[in-house]
Amino acid sequence: MSTVGTKFDSAEDLRQYRAHLLAQYDPAARRVRVCLGTGCTAKGSAKVMERFCRAAEEFGQESLVVQAKSTGCHGFCERGPIVVVDPGNVFYENVNEEDVPEIWRESVIGGRVVERLLYKDEASGETATTPKEIPFYSAQQRIVLAHNGVIDPTSIEEYVAGGGYAALAKVLGSKASRMEPEEVIEEVARSGLRGRGGGGFLTGRKWRSARDAHGQPKYTIANGDEGDPGAFMDRSLMEGDPHAVLEGMIIGAYAIGSSRGYVYVRNEYPMAVKHLTMAINAAREFGLLGQNILGSGFSFDVRINRGAGAFVCGESTALMASLEGRVGEPRAKYIHTVESGLDGKPSLLNNVETWANVPPIILNGADWFASFGTEKSKGTKVFSLVGKVKNTGLVEVPMGMTLRQIIFDIGGGIPDGKAFKAVQTGGPSGGCIPAECLDEPVDFDRLAELGSMMGSGGMIVMDEDTCMVHVARYFVAFLKDESCGKCTPCREGIAQMLDILTRITKGEGREGDIDTLETLGTLLEDTALCALGKTAAYPVLSTLRCFRDEYQTHIREKRCPAKECPGLFQYQIDVDLCTGCGVCRKKCPVQAITGERKKPHTIDWKTCTGCGTCFDVCPFSAVVKV
Amino acid sequence: MPTVTIDGKPYQAQLGETILQVARRGGIWIPTLCYHPAVEPYAACRICVVEIDRGGWWQVVTSCNYPIRRDLTVRVNSERAVRARRGVMELLLARCPESPELRAIAARMGVDGTPYPTVTEAQRNCILCGLCVRVCDERIGASAIARVGRGVERSVAAPFRMPSEDCIGCGACAEICPVGTIVVRMHEEEVEISPFKNRVKLKHCAECGRPIGSELVHKALADRGGPTLVELLATEQFCPRCKRKQLAKEICTRHALRDEPASRGA
Ligand SMILES: Cc1cc2nc3c(=O)[nH]c(=O)nc-3n(C[C@H](O)[C@H](O)[C@H](O)COP(=O)(O)O)c2cc1C
Ligand code: SF4
Ligand code: SF4
Ligand code: FES
């Protein structure tokens, strides 16, 4: 059989290699896993990793195998940097450099738990040792993220040892057991998998069209452009489990008869590019990419392409134009890209997360996959949970879980005792879902019925202090900047909407503005060229549907009920809370505050400009918004 | 041969033809701005939208590039289609309120003004239909001008917003522009394509010294063994001023200077 560095000539080779890796694996060996995902790295986990590596090096004791390794995102970014110690799967949160010696001495070498760095439940005060005991993790169902935080993404050996490329081996197995391309497509179709990139298109159906399309070569493409603000699902997958994406692509390429592939990665993701590059090189070396994969006669290779840095480049036709070296601008899709895409050839484009779902489906079967989720949305979905929620991070849940479960059970609810107001799903052109709908199940169709969408899985939680007009304006402003400007309605219409929303948030709204917004919304949906423009009004239309009175209060009473729009509410000093310390009086830039020392102060509304300095500086929270 | 039913009347169509082609042949007017038979459809202005029957629901599509592949039922003058086209025109009028050409089309569509304020700086009158860029690229092969910037900041300019060195001064862009944004200015020794500030040397009449047209166009025509500038101009009876325009029109529609022949019907 092959050993490291030599090519696998058959699926059997791969199986034997895995057996060899597992035989070598010592479950008692001490291992430290440091998260090097986006969130943890931002909080300094690279330094933590460095300290552990040094400790491991200096620890020259032969009898004890000690390993420090980096992993992709664990998901619980709120509590990062995250460090996990094996054996025992002991989970430490908020670890900084100074904590390393203690963890090393006590936990790694001593096998004792460092209590103070464990997760502690706020309500009960109980600590959790392993992720399983933490509500954030226990309610999740990790299929796509199964390897994230567990394996070292730069090591193909770890991926293989964990069952990686077994799905590919199943597909391209020995002659007798090989799956025909049709069988692969059938399996994916039966699983009910739908595209995770936004549209929710049935993946099996797309593959079939790509297989049936005439023309060679056929292209297999992974969409890793991920331009939604705040989203990092695809990034975490590419960084944390790049082989899973590749394995999915190789299987898909075999199914449709494609020999060339591209991974289109957002330019701002250097670590994703690095890990994917390493994965591709390793896969080539092992004979999992390139000519005659696993001796099956099937050949396929992948190249990485860096995105052009625009949100619209994630749109399928713009992405393909960009791959061709042209301006990343959408074109009409009256002829689908599976028939005529990149270079006018049949092209199969799927989202990164869609691809990563393929290996588990092939390995465990369509029925297994379809056992998760709802009638028409199978499997799980990864969400990036951000905004006014305690546990921000990356979560993977079965389709059909309710918004309440995601936001409150996993997300831990709203911080600072505030009330939940709405959740925005689906990325910049998604919609806002109000509190009344918290018990709705999250799947493709239900979210659409609620006037929002699944999108790529962004979930932004908003509390009672959030002004919905302001929110709509924020997203419309984003889309205005990201519109490519090719077609009239999107280019001109979004700018007009933004103009109106800006006026409303400044208290300059007029009767008729709401009608105009709705007219523009319909116009965009009907006439814009690509989905960016077609859905650009959703943030406005969905907030108009559920929070119309908030718009009206802005327009008619020049008041912002959430007290977020500057100038549309007033600051007042609560006489019971004011101690007369005088800080606000001294800090007010326009001398609008008067009062004697140790006596309650007052704000003169005529002079006040609403800058909010007093609100920020009062040590007793005596300045309130009214 | 597929049958295209437009507003209740059947028309015969060729496979691959667009809705617009069938409609025009049938004498049905659908406004267009970014469409020109000389170049590939681009479907950017969205003024030509119509509704098609998708079996249970009606989809709004651009007629200028929607290919006919089977029998199709189309509504050009339904309430929704008319509202959509007018909505697009109102947005364009807010951007380019001054263009008489645009206002004429608007009037024909029953739009006499726009409810929207002018919220963006626009290149004078340019509706960003992209025809100039495409004719320069697809027919002339010069690619001297391009779309720069994105969103409402987008405009048409030579690369880096500097005068282009690739411009041959043919004036095809000015000829094809539906709203008169591009102007060809004749100077003593040079022809200037405004607003791009492209300048190209003029060829002069051997006899009287009057300018005939761009030297580079003359050379490009001669290089490909086609009719020369002088021959082209001699074929028609036009005054000197109109000759240049006529030539640009010829190049736009019949004598592509680029290698691949553009074989598209009107
Ligand atoms: C403006 C815009 C941006 C998009 N960005 C992305 C993206 O970043 N990643 C992605 O996978 N799909 C994106 N999409 C969706 C893609 O066009 C396409 O539908 C998707 O990649 C198909 O893969 P799927 O079937 O696996 O979902 C975007 C669409 C639009 C209109
Ligand atoms: S809808 Fe917007 S992003 Fe899409 S083609 Fe039109 S201008 Fe470009
Ligand atoms: S200059 Fe004229 S032809 Fe060129 S994009 Fe503008 S309107 Fe169209
Ligand atoms: S003429 Fe059809 S979109 Fe412009």
Coordinates of C-alpha atoms in Angstrom, one line a residue, chain A residues 310 329 332 334-335 480-489 491-493 495-496 499 516 520 523 526-529, chain B residues 42-46 60-62 65-67 69 80 84 87 91-92 95 116-117 119 127-128 147 150-152 154:
Chain A
A310 CA -17.3 43.3 -4.6
E329 CA -21.1 42.3 -13.6
A332 CA -29.3 37.8 -17.8
Y334 CA -32.6 33.4 -19.3
I335 CA -30.1 30.7 -20.3
K480 CA -26.4 51.2 -2.8
D481 CA -22.7 51.0 -2.4
E482 CA -22.6 47.5 -3.7
S483 CA -25.0 47.9 -6.6
C484 CA -22.8 47.3 -9.7
G485 CA -24.7 50.1 -11.5
K486 CA -25.4 48.1 -14.7
C487 CA -29.2 48.3 -14.6
T488 CA -31.4 51.4 -14.1
P489 CA -33.8 50.3 -11.3
R491 CA -28.6 51.9 -9.7
E492 CA -31.2 54.7 -9.5
G493 CA -33.9 53.1 -7.5
A495 CA -30.3 55.7 -4.4
Q496 CA -33.9 57.1 -4.4
D499 CA -32.7 59.4 0.0
T516 CA -43.1 55.8 -2.8
L520 CA -39.9 51.5 -5.7
L523 CA -40.3 48.2 -9.4
D526 CA -40.0 43.3 -11.2
T527 CA -37.3 45.0 -13.2
A528 CA -33.9 44.7 -11.7
L529 CA -31.4 42.5 -13.6
Chain B
Y42 CA -26.9 44.0 -22.8
A43 CA -30.3 44.3 -21.0
A44 CA -29.2 47.1 -18.7
C45 CA -31.7 49.9 -19.1
R46 CA -34.8 47.7 -18.4
V60 CA -41.3 40.3 -16.0
V61 CA -38.5 39.9 -18.5
T62 CA -36.5 42.2 -20.8
N65 CA -32.7 39.6 -24.9
Y66 CA -35.3 37.0 -24.0
P67 CA -34.7 34.2 -26.4
R69 CA -37.2 28.6 -27.5
R80 CA -47.9 45.6 -14.7
A84 CA -42.8 48.8 -14.8
G87 CA -41.2 53.4 -13.4
L91 CA -35.9 57.0 -12.6
L92 CA -34.0 57.8 -15.8
R95 CA -31.0 61.2 -13.6
Y116 CA -38.2 61.7 -8.1
P117 CA -35.7 64.4 -7.2
V119 CA -30.3 62.6 -6.1
I127 CA -28.2 57.0 -19.1
L128 CA -25.4 54.4 -18.8
R147 CA -17.6 51.7 -17.7
R150 CA -20.0 51.2 -9.6
G151 CA -23.5 52.0 -8.5
V152 CA -24.6 55.5 -9.0
R154 CA -20.7 54.7 -12.5

